[in-house]
Amino acid sequence: MDDLLSEFLTETAESLDVIDNELVRFEADPGDRATLNNIFRLVHTIKGTCGFLGLPRLEALAHAGETLLGRYRDGTLFPTEQTVSLVLDSIDRIKSILSHLEGAGAEPNGHDRDLIDLLEAAAEGKLKSNSPPAPSAAPVAVPANPAKKPAPANLGPGERWDEDLGRVLRPGEVSLAELEAAFNAVDAEEIKAEPAAAPAPVVSAAPTAPPAIVEPPRVEPTRPIMLEDDADDGARAKGEGPQTNATLRVPVDVLEDMMTLVSELVLTRNQLLQMVRSSNDSQFKAPLQRLSAITGELQDGVMKTRMQPIGNAWKKIPRIVRDAARDLGKKIDLVMEGEATELDRQVLELIKDPLTHMIRNSCDHGLERPDVRVGAGKPETGTIRLVAYHEGGHIIVQLSDDGAGLNTKRIREKGLEKGLIAAADADTMSDAEIHRLIFAPGFSTAAQVTNMSGRGVGMDVVKTNIDAIGGVIELDSRAGQGTVFTIKIPLTLAIVSALILGASGMRFALPQLAVVELVRVSGQGANKIEHIHNTRVLRLRDKLLPLVDLSVMLGLTSAARPGRAQFVVVMQVGANRFGMVVDEVFDTEEIVVKPVASVLRGLSMYQGATILGDGSVIMIVDPNGVSRTMSSATMAAMRANVAETVQQQTASDAISLLVFKAGGEEPRAVPLSLVTRLEELDVATLEPTRRGRVVQYRGQLMPVIHPAGEYAFRSEGRQPILVFTYEGRTIGLAVDAIVDIIHEPLKVQLADSTPGVMGTAVLRGKATEVIELGYHLEMATDSWSFGAAAAQRSVLLVEANPFFRNMMTPLLQAAGYRVTGVDNAKAASAQMEAGGQFDVVLADIDDAAMRAELAETLRNSPAGDSIARLGLTKTDARDPAFGDAVRKTDRAGLLAALDYLVKTQEKAA
Amino acid sequence: MSAAVSQDLREYVTLVVGDYLFGAEVSRVRDVFDPQNITPVPLAPKVVAGLLNLRGRIVTAIEARERLGMPGRPGEAPRMAVGVERNDEYFSLIVDGVGEVLKLDPATIEANPSNLDTTWKDLSTGVYQLDGKLLIALDLERMLDCAPVH
């Protein structure tokens, strides 16, 4: 059967049950407006849905019933037992038509003129109890094919019943005969079973009548008021209720209560297990093990009752896509995979609407019109894929389209226009960050509001809904290729796997969904928390991870406590990756999330509370809440930096700079990528020698210089030191104070002739001297003469921009290359002609003219073919003449590519 | 006042908070227990002493002293809890001690003195004069109505 129809049947059956009961109540208390309104609303809904589904018979009947109810409602007609019975009769007629619909998939033939006439007459107030419309006329008029089989035997009981009542036939009773006649007429093969569907009206017409006098066959006279049950029995007797047989409808509350009880049971079991584990008394062990196993099975069983295939939430999607395609003049293929993936019905309910909204978005904004697609060289028909699968304890739902991708430019403009981003940030934000703006509240880019979407309630609502169930939503969009939304949601909300953490002597639970990894940090050693101004960071696999301290965030301590071994929980919330510092990590535990009292609900740091196995109550930390609190300016900068390095995003000239003060109040800067470590050392340990200061650092002697000269060292206390690694040696650059890390495009505006200063740039609105690191390092190495490194590979660096040249030279040197830097192709050519032997040419390929000139030089050079080439770019450009290309700010990528080239060369040789 | 007709009597559990005697209507009190292991909730309003586990149910503990604007309880001083349900949420009111149940004639209740502190006025439905003591009838509904934080 059509899904839509079967859904309609289920819903309508429920509504009808309610109407039955409400009508009975209404009859007893006609002044009850609320009940009447409820009935009216339900009948109205049925009418509307029937019209929508093309069920004219039901619609007409419901319409007539609605009209009569309408008269009750506006007070022009007072409900009488007679008229209410009439409504009940029409409800029963609707039910019998529905049961036919359920069996045959279509309305039975025939019409309901008789009932409709009566309803209309009643509505006009013309129905009189002492002059009823001739009941005998109806059965004759109604059957679609009266010649076939009128079932005269069934007319008898109806009439006799009325006689027993001692009053004239009421209009309601007409329906019995008519109904059976109609049914018998259309379903000739089911004549014998048919009457069972009808008795209900008879009984309902006289709920107060003594039941014993009712004599129609197969009626349960002892259950006069159980209207729907009788109807159901009838349907079952006929074998026409396939949907009611195999399954049992259980109120959701019952399941919820069961779930709660099982959760309690699980907790109690955990408690018992813990007690027995710590005692040596083995007497309880065997039964407890059994209890444990049974509890586990029970939990699984109850969970299963709540599980539903995600396909249930997708049922309406094909229709939505079809309608959208028609309305928008697009051709759309919908591919759905993994419909059978099961998840908790509570979760299912909560993602239904967001999914529908996203599908509409994809149809409307994602896919292009056929002509546009053809123009772009894509097939005319766009594809929307909806995929669901299990991964760990989560469900992944992926919605992708092969449309145009998000319009980055438009989103950026919109973000600026709506004040979601600052103008200064707009240029430095990566595409992924720009894309995420669509999740910002009130953001909608649709140039014009269409029927489908773009009413301003957009992806922010989707994100809020998904956040609410502890899920995460991510998006990946490529221009011209399409957009992929990935939603990761927990299987169930009832039980989640959580990490139990300790902070300031208290325990907290953190849902594992957000946890990426755990890192143990200590005062010394490789994993060490470093400080930049007031911000703490962790250097994790060459990336800086911004840190928050759980204790500080919760106000348990005012400042970070250094020197202790701690743990960093690396968390990922949306695009935001950060570390949360905690004192201890205990274990993982399956916990039951319980809501907290309303007085605590405003605390965004918590998701709820739970009872642990040992019976204690602990708070559940909300990863989204933690992520939100990390929004200070420094954090934003760090985040940009992290996002940039983590996601390797496209074009952005911004680089991270460490801003510090050294020998004066004016800020100075150095590219962060060159800094290996930040230290703070006691000045007393910086031992002065004839050639400058040295310190014993990690088992080596490290020379330390101050950019402003020897006199600028502090006389006592601790001195912040930037540690650089240079040709396998470490060198310290002492500074007065570390100010900040900023992420901005760097434009050196004033070249400077002062040695050691590359120039002046405006950073954060302040003129900042950019240090020429190479100079200082050379000073240090010259004075300490490390000695020539053996058998170095040599690199010719052709880079017009002095900043990048200066940035890369020490970097390459540190990695063991001999570097010759030139600023144009002519100089490169001159170097080669002068007999320079180079293994690799590293060239800026953003400048087309220089690129061409350099390629020419290499072609003409006798050694040109043996020289490996690598392009450097700011914009992901590629040039075949230079093979591979690496982004200028991608330090790790550059070294890896060079290493690869050199190794290939060695093999070839 | 002890001569009042029995069916009109109202039953109060007497609660000690600081130097005062309070009365909570018996019909509203679900449990009286010794609160163990209250888990404090960082960032929560001060009036929330924390959460505790009462027979598998998470109960929000409200500190009566804080609610009444009285100084905090000295570290090791004894405390008791009175369990009250409000709007489907279970609270426990942390007090210094719980005493006997008194049957009092509602006719003898007196309105709050007009010069009573406004906080207290809000939280009390009136005052009974006992022998040598005053009993302040608590409005439990209000006692537990702490403005949620945002």
mmCIF file of C-alpha atoms in Angstrom, chain A residues 264 267 271 506-508 553-556 592 594-603 605-606 609-612 615-619, chain B residues 37 39-45 47-48 50-60 62 86 89-91 144 146-150:
data_model
loop_
_atom_site.group_PDB
_atom_site.id
_atom_site.type_symbol
_atom_site.label_atom_id
_atom_site.label_comp_id
_atom_site.label_asym_id
_atom_site.label_seq_id
_atom_site.Cartn_x
_atom_site.Cartn_y
_atom_site.Cartn_z
ATOM 1 C CA GLU A 264 17.333 2.505 36.907
ATOM 2 C CA LEU A 267 22.279 1.618 37.461
ATOM 3 C CA GLN A 271 26.018 -0.475 41.927
ATOM 4 C CA MET A 506 34.910 16.860 41.534
ATOM 5 C CA ARG A 507 33.781 14.406 38.925
ATOM 6 C CA PHE A 508 32.028 15.228 35.695
ATOM 7 C CA MET A 553 35.481 27.404 33.248
ATOM 8 C CA LEU A 554 33.333 26.117 36.073
ATOM 9 C CA GLY A 555 34.728 28.711 38.443
ATOM 10 C CA LEU A 556 36.317 26.071 40.681
ATOM 11 C CA VAL A 592 21.530 7.776 31.714
ATOM 12 C CA LYS A 594 18.560 12.961 33.353
ATOM 13 C CA PRO A 595 17.293 16.473 32.997
ATOM 14 C CA VAL A 596 18.133 18.878 35.779
ATOM 15 C CA ALA A 597 15.585 20.979 37.641
ATOM 16 C CA SER A 598 14.436 24.120 35.868
ATOM 17 C CA VAL A 599 16.434 26.264 38.251
ATOM 18 C CA LEU A 600 19.604 24.769 36.737
ATOM 19 C CA ARG A 601 18.463 24.521 33.166
ATOM 20 C CA GLY A 602 19.852 27.898 32.188
ATOM 21 C CA LEU A 603 23.401 26.695 32.805
ATOM 22 C CA MET A 605 27.697 24.210 30.590
ATOM 23 C CA TYR A 606 25.619 21.175 31.460
ATOM 24 C CA ALA A 609 22.956 15.002 35.438
ATOM 25 C CA THR A 610 23.380 11.307 36.007
ATOM 26 C CA ILE A 611 23.781 8.745 38.750
ATOM 27 C CA LEU A 612 26.966 6.736 38.558
ATOM 28 C CA GLY A 615 25.314 5.931 43.474
ATOM 29 C CA SER A 616 26.761 9.408 43.349
ATOM 30 C CA VAL A 617 25.216 12.150 41.272
ATOM 31 C CA ILE A 618 27.427 13.920 38.765
ATOM 32 C CA MET A 619 26.894 16.649 36.236
ATOM 33 C CA ASN B 37 26.752 13.069 49.387
ATOM 34 C CA THR B 39 27.079 16.920 44.709
ATOM 35 C CA PRO B 40 27.637 20.654 44.352
ATOM 36 C CA VAL B 41 26.843 22.154 40.969
ATOM 37 C CA PRO B 42 29.462 24.696 39.897
ATOM 38 C CA LEU B 43 28.045 27.936 38.467
ATOM 39 C CA ALA B 44 24.631 27.197 39.963
ATOM 40 C CA PRO B 45 22.839 29.856 41.986
ATOM 41 C CA VAL B 47 20.612 28.712 46.827
ATOM 42 C CA VAL B 48 21.160 25.359 45.099
ATOM 43 C CA GLY B 50 23.625 20.624 44.846
ATOM 44 C CA LEU B 51 22.127 17.396 43.642
ATOM 45 C CA LEU B 52 21.650 14.163 45.536
ATOM 46 C CA ASN B 53 20.497 10.658 44.835
ATOM 47 C CA LEU B 54 17.335 9.719 46.686
ATOM 48 C CA ARG B 55 16.406 6.136 45.887
ATOM 49 C CA GLY B 56 17.576 6.442 42.302
ATOM 50 C CA ARG B 57 16.034 9.799 41.734
ATOM 51 C CA ILE B 58 18.056 12.969 41.244
ATOM 52 C CA VAL B 59 16.913 15.550 43.741
ATOM 53 C CA THR B 60 17.796 19.229 43.721
ATOM 54 C CA ILE B 62 17.851 23.877 48.114
ATOM 55 C CA ARG B 86 6.912 20.754 42.950
ATOM 56 C CA GLU B 89 10.422 18.133 40.028
ATOM 57 C CA TYR B 90 11.755 16.725 43.255
ATOM 58 C CA PHE B 91 13.442 19.094 45.676
ATOM 59 C CA LEU B 144 11.346 26.247 46.000
ATOM 60 C CA CYS B 146 14.090 29.992 42.697
ATOM 61 C CA ALA B 147 14.506 32.095 39.615
ATOM 62 C CA PRO B 148 16.263 29.982 36.971
ATOM 63 C CA VAL B 149 19.617 31.262 35.849
ATOM 64 C CA HIS B 150 20.295 32.324 32.310
#
